[in-house]
Amino acid sequence: GNSVTQMEGPVTLSEEAFLTINCTYTATGYPSLFWYVQYPGEGLQLLLKATKADDKGSNKGFEATYRKETTSFHLEKGSVQVSDSAVYFCALNSGGSNYKLTFGKGTLLTVNP
Amino acid sequence: NAGVTQTPKFQVLKTGQSMTLQCAQDMNHNSMYWYRQDPGMGLRLIYYSASEGTTDKGEVPNGYNVSRLNKREFSLRLESAAPSQTSVYFCASSEGSGAGRVNEQFFGPGTRLTVL
């Protein structure tokens, strides 16, 4: 079956530090890959997505590249801000089960000024 | 355009009580979903509705029922609440499967449920 493994948190960084949150997946077919962000007390929002191998998703300074050879979709940002403090979820949608998303367990990021 | 709305935002129940969580979307999406979120567990799918008139079990359906009332609305019912159902519940919607569709999901703000 499909599964997503992302690095466990919590992750604590200082403002302007470089961020990487690792995500690897197992899936049948050719999945689409997503990063969602959840700010405190809110629902999940789509941060970025990639639909095929070597695609790079980007939004708000965050980037992730779909690496089929390593089955990975790591999230990166060059310079984090306090406002980036949130929980980040990696997810996939397999072409074989197109209605459902499979989520990782989430990574809590705290950015200190 | 409100996106996905959920009511209520907060609810406290006693063990054995029943309640219905409401969800509506105004994006003309075909598919709708109910998740629960618990600390350290991520999001787990309870039920989903691929299209109007259909519902299917997800990963953790026990203790819940759903109704796809129409294309816009998808409700989640707890018939006899238990403390293990204390959680944050999220509704989501997506266009649904089909050629060229990525099936990105849009989430509501959540309902925080406590069962005493």
Short mmCIF file of C-alpha atoms in Angstrom, two decimals:
data_model
loop_
_atom_site.label_atom_id
_atom_site.label_comp_id
_atom_site.label_asym_id
_atom_site.label_seq_id
_atom_site.Cartn_x
_atom_site.Cartn_y
_atom_site.Cartn_z
CA GLY A 1 0.00 0.00 0.00
CA ASN A 2 0.89 3.68 -0.08
CA SER A 3 2.85 5.28 2.71
CA VAL A 4 4.63 8.54 3.50
CA THR A 5 7.49 8.90 5.96
CA GLN A 6 8.63 12.34 7.02
CA MET A 7 11.25 13.38 9.49
CA GLU A 8 10.07 13.55 13.04
CA GLY A 9 10.08 16.82 14.82
CA PRO A 10 9.95 19.05 16.45
CA VAL A 11 12.36 21.18 14.46
CA THR A 12 13.51 24.44 16.06
CA LEU A 13 15.41 27.01 14.03
CA SER A 14 16.50 30.61 14.35
CA GLU A 15 15.13 33.18 11.94
CA GLU A 16 16.95 33.22 8.57
CA ALA A 17 18.22 29.65 9.01
CA PHE A 18 17.99 27.07 6.20
CA LEU A 19 15.18 24.54 6.48
CA THR A 20 14.97 20.98 5.21
CA ILE A 21 12.16 18.59 6.11
CA ASN A 22 12.70 15.14 4.63
CA CYS A 23 9.88 13.16 3.05
CA THR A 24 10.05 9.75 1.37
CA TYR A 25 7.20 7.70 -0.01
CA THR A 26 6.08 4.28 -1.16
CA ALA A 27 3.38 4.15 -3.80
CA THR A 28 2.03 2.22 -6.74
CA GLY A 29 1.74 3.93 -10.07
CA TYR A 30 2.81 7.52 -10.58
CA PRO A 31 1.71 9.55 -7.56
CA SER A 32 1.25 13.28 -7.24
CA LEU A 33 3.07 14.73 -4.23
CA PHE A 34 2.04 17.55 -1.91
CA TRP A 35 3.20 19.60 1.03
CA TYR A 36 0.47 20.98 3.26
CA VAL A 37 0.95 23.49 6.09
CA GLN A 38 -1.17 23.86 9.22
CA TYR A 39 -0.85 27.07 11.22
CA PRO A 40 -1.88 26.97 14.90
CA GLY A 41 -5.62 26.53 15.34
CA GLU A 42 -6.32 26.30 11.60
CA GLY A 43 -7.01 23.70 8.95
CA LEU A 44 -4.52 22.45 6.39
CA GLN A 45 -3.54 24.60 3.41
CA LEU A 46 -1.81 23.37 0.29
CA LEU A 47 1.72 24.78 0.23
CA LEU A 48 3.03 23.25 -3.00
CA LYS A 49 2.66 20.24 -5.26
CA ALA A 50 4.39 18.26 -8.01
CA THR A 51 2.72 15.86 -10.38
CA LYS A 52 5.56 14.06 -12.15
CA ALA A 53 9.20 13.13 -11.79
CA ASP A 54 11.68 16.04 -11.69
CA ASP A 55 8.88 18.60 -11.23
CA LYS A 56 9.71 21.32 -8.71
CA GLY A 57 6.88 22.78 -6.68
CA SER A 58 7.41 26.19 -5.12
CA ASN A 59 5.44 28.72 -3.09
CA LYS A 60 6.22 31.42 -0.49
CA GLY A 61 9.96 30.68 -0.74
CA PHE A 62 9.48 26.95 -0.13
CA GLU A 63 10.57 24.40 -2.73
CA ALA A 64 10.40 20.64 -3.17
CA THR A 65 11.55 18.48 -6.09
CA TYR A 66 9.88 15.19 -7.05
CA ARG A 67 12.71 12.64 -7.10
CA LYS A 68 11.47 9.35 -8.46
CA GLU A 69 14.85 7.61 -8.23
CA THR A 70 15.03 8.20 -4.48
CA THR A 71 11.22 8.30 -3.91
CA SER A 72 11.62 11.61 -2.10
CA PHE A 73 10.01 15.04 -1.94
CA HIS A 74 12.04 17.02 0.58
CA LEU A 75 10.82 20.49 1.59
CA GLU A 76 13.38 23.32 1.66
CA LYS A 77 13.47 27.02 2.38
CA GLY A 78 16.57 29.15 2.28
CA SER A 79 15.69 31.61 5.04
CA VAL A 80 12.85 30.88 7.46
CA GLN A 81 10.79 33.48 9.26
CA VAL A 82 8.95 33.40 12.57
CA SER A 83 5.70 33.35 10.58
CA ASP A 84 6.71 29.97 9.08
CA SER A 85 6.16 28.30 12.46
CA ALA A 86 3.58 25.61 11.75
CA VAL A 87 3.11 21.87 11.22
CA TYR A 88 4.10 20.61 7.77
CA PHE A 89 2.59 17.49 6.20
CA CYS A 90 3.88 15.58 3.21
CA ALA A 91 1.21 13.68 1.26
CA LEU A 92 0.71 11.67 -1.89
CA ASN A 93 -2.15 10.82 -4.20
CA SER A 94 -1.53 7.62 -6.07
CA GLY A 95 -2.90 7.24 -9.56
CA GLY A 96 -4.19 3.83 -8.53
CA SER A 97 -6.43 5.25 -5.80
CA ASN A 98 -7.10 8.68 -7.02
CA TYR A 99 -9.66 9.78 -4.48
CA LYS A 100 -7.56 9.64 -1.37
CA LEU A 101 -4.48 11.34 0.04
CA THR A 102 -1.99 9.47 2.18
CA PHE A 103 -0.38 11.77 4.75
CA GLY A 104 2.82 11.66 6.73
CA LYS A 105 2.54 12.27 10.47
CA GLY A 106 3.57 15.90 10.27
CA THR A 107 6.62 17.88 11.39
CA LEU A 108 6.29 20.75 13.84
CA LEU A 109 8.54 23.69 12.94
CA THR A 110 9.22 26.47 15.43
CA VAL A 111 11.21 29.50 14.29
CA ASN A 112 12.62 31.74 16.99
CA PRO A 113 13.46 35.41 16.44
CA ASN B 1 -16.50 32.00 -2.09
CA ALA B 2 -16.18 30.46 1.39
CA GLY B 3 -14.43 27.24 0.33
CA VAL B 4 -15.07 24.48 2.88
CA THR B 5 -17.07 25.37 5.98
CA GLN B 6 -17.62 23.25 9.09
CA THR B 7 -19.98 23.55 12.04
CA PRO B 8 -19.66 23.61 14.95
CA LYS B 9 -16.13 24.86 15.69
CA PHE B 10 -16.10 23.41 19.21
CA GLN B 11 -18.21 20.78 20.94
CA VAL B 12 -18.16 19.00 24.29
CA LEU B 13 -20.17 15.78 24.64
CA LYS B 14 -20.75 13.27 27.38
CA THR B 15 -20.08 9.60 26.73
CA GLY B 16 -23.03 8.05 24.92
CA GLN B 17 -24.39 11.26 23.45
CA SER B 18 -24.83 11.63 19.72
CA MET B 19 -24.06 14.49 17.39
CA THR B 20 -23.63 15.39 13.73
CA LEU B 21 -20.77 17.41 12.31
CA GLN B 22 -21.72 19.43 9.28
CA CYS B 23 -19.57 20.22 6.25
CA ALA B 24 -20.33 22.18 3.10
CA GLN B 25 -18.28 23.25 0.08
CA ASP B 26 -19.06 25.82 -2.59
CA MET B 27 -16.43 24.84 -5.16
CA ASN B 28 -18.63 22.37 -7.06
CA HIS B 29 -16.29 19.55 -6.07
CA ASN B 30 -17.25 15.95 -6.63
CA SER B 31 -15.33 14.33 -3.77
CA MET B 32 -15.51 14.99 -0.04
CA TYR B 33 -13.66 13.54 2.94
CA TRP B 34 -13.70 13.36 6.74
CA TYR B 35 -10.44 13.09 8.69
CA ARG B 36 -9.52 13.04 12.33
CA GLN B 37 -6.29 14.50 13.65
CA ASP B 38 -4.70 13.23 16.84
CA PRO B 39 -1.32 14.17 18.35
CA GLY B 40 1.50 12.14 16.78
CA MET B 41 -0.87 10.37 14.38
CA GLY B 42 -1.16 12.84 11.55
CA LEU B 43 -4.46 12.80 9.67
CA ARG B 44 -6.45 9.61 9.35
CA LEU B 45 -9.27 9.19 6.87
CA ILE B 46 -12.60 8.23 8.44
CA TYR B 47 -14.93 8.16 5.43
CA TYR B 48 -14.99 9.64 1.98
CA SER B 49 -17.46 10.25 -0.80
CA ALA B 50 -15.96 9.98 -4.26
CA SER B 51 -19.09 11.46 -5.85
CA GLU B 52 -22.62 12.42 -4.93
CA GLY B 53 -24.54 9.33 -3.90
CA THR B 54 -21.53 7.24 -2.87
CA THR B 55 -19.67 6.82 0.41
CA ASP B 56 -16.82 4.52 1.41
CA LYS B 57 -14.91 3.64 4.55
CA GLY B 58 -11.48 5.01 5.15
CA GLU B 59 -8.83 3.96 7.61
CA VAL B 60 -10.76 4.45 10.89
CA PRO B 61 -14.55 4.24 10.24
CA ASN B 62 -15.68 2.44 13.42
CA GLY B 63 -18.08 4.49 15.54
CA TYR B 64 -18.97 6.88 12.71
CA ASN B 65 -21.54 7.20 9.95
CA VAL B 66 -21.72 9.64 7.08
CA SER B 67 -24.30 11.09 4.73
CA ARG B 68 -23.62 12.76 1.41
CA LEU B 69 -26.73 14.93 1.50
CA ASN B 70 -26.13 16.50 -1.91
CA LYS B 71 -23.13 17.61 -3.94
CA ARG B 72 -22.33 20.42 -1.48
CA GLU B 73 -22.84 18.76 1.90
CA PHE B 74 -21.24 15.82 3.67
CA SER B 75 -22.07 15.14 7.33
CA LEU B 76 -20.37 12.95 9.93
CA ARG B 77 -22.42 11.39 12.73
CA LEU B 78 -21.30 9.97 16.04
CA GLU B 79 -24.17 7.78 17.28
CA SER B 80 -22.77 7.07 20.75
CA ALA B 81 -19.73 9.18 21.53
CA ALA B 82 -16.77 7.67 23.36
CA PRO B 83 -13.73 9.38 24.95
CA SER B 84 -11.55 7.78 22.23
CA GLN B 85 -13.35 10.00 19.74
CA THR B 86 -11.94 13.15 21.33
CA SER B 87 -10.11 14.69 18.40
CA VAL B 88 -10.03 17.46 15.84
CA TYR B 89 -12.17 16.63 12.81
CA PHE B 90 -11.47 18.05 9.38
CA CYS B 91 -13.63 17.98 6.30
CA ALA B 92 -12.04 18.32 2.86
CA SER B 93 -13.13 18.38 -0.76
CA SER B 94 -11.54 17.90 -4.16
CA GLU B 95 -12.54 17.85 -7.80
CA GLY B 96 -12.32 14.07 -7.87
CA SER B 97 -10.53 11.70 -10.18
CA GLY B 98 -10.43 12.11 -13.92
CA ALA B 99 -8.02 12.77 -16.73
CA GLY B 100 -5.62 15.55 -15.89
CA ARG B 101 -6.90 16.04 -12.34
CA VAL B 102 -4.35 16.17 -9.56
CA ASN B 103 -7.06 15.81 -6.92
CA GLU B 104 -5.70 18.49 -4.62
CA GLN B 105 -7.78 18.61 -1.44
CA PHE B 106 -9.11 21.77 0.22
CA PHE B 107 -9.69 21.67 3.97
CA GLY B 108 -12.15 23.27 6.35
CA PRO B 109 -11.11 24.95 9.63
CA GLY B 110 -11.91 21.92 11.78
CA THR B 111 -14.20 20.95 14.66
CA ARG B 112 -12.61 20.41 18.07
CA LEU B 113 -14.56 17.68 19.84
CA THR B 114 -14.11 16.61 23.44
CA VAL B 115 -15.95 13.58 24.82
CA LEU B 116 -16.05 13.37 28.61
#
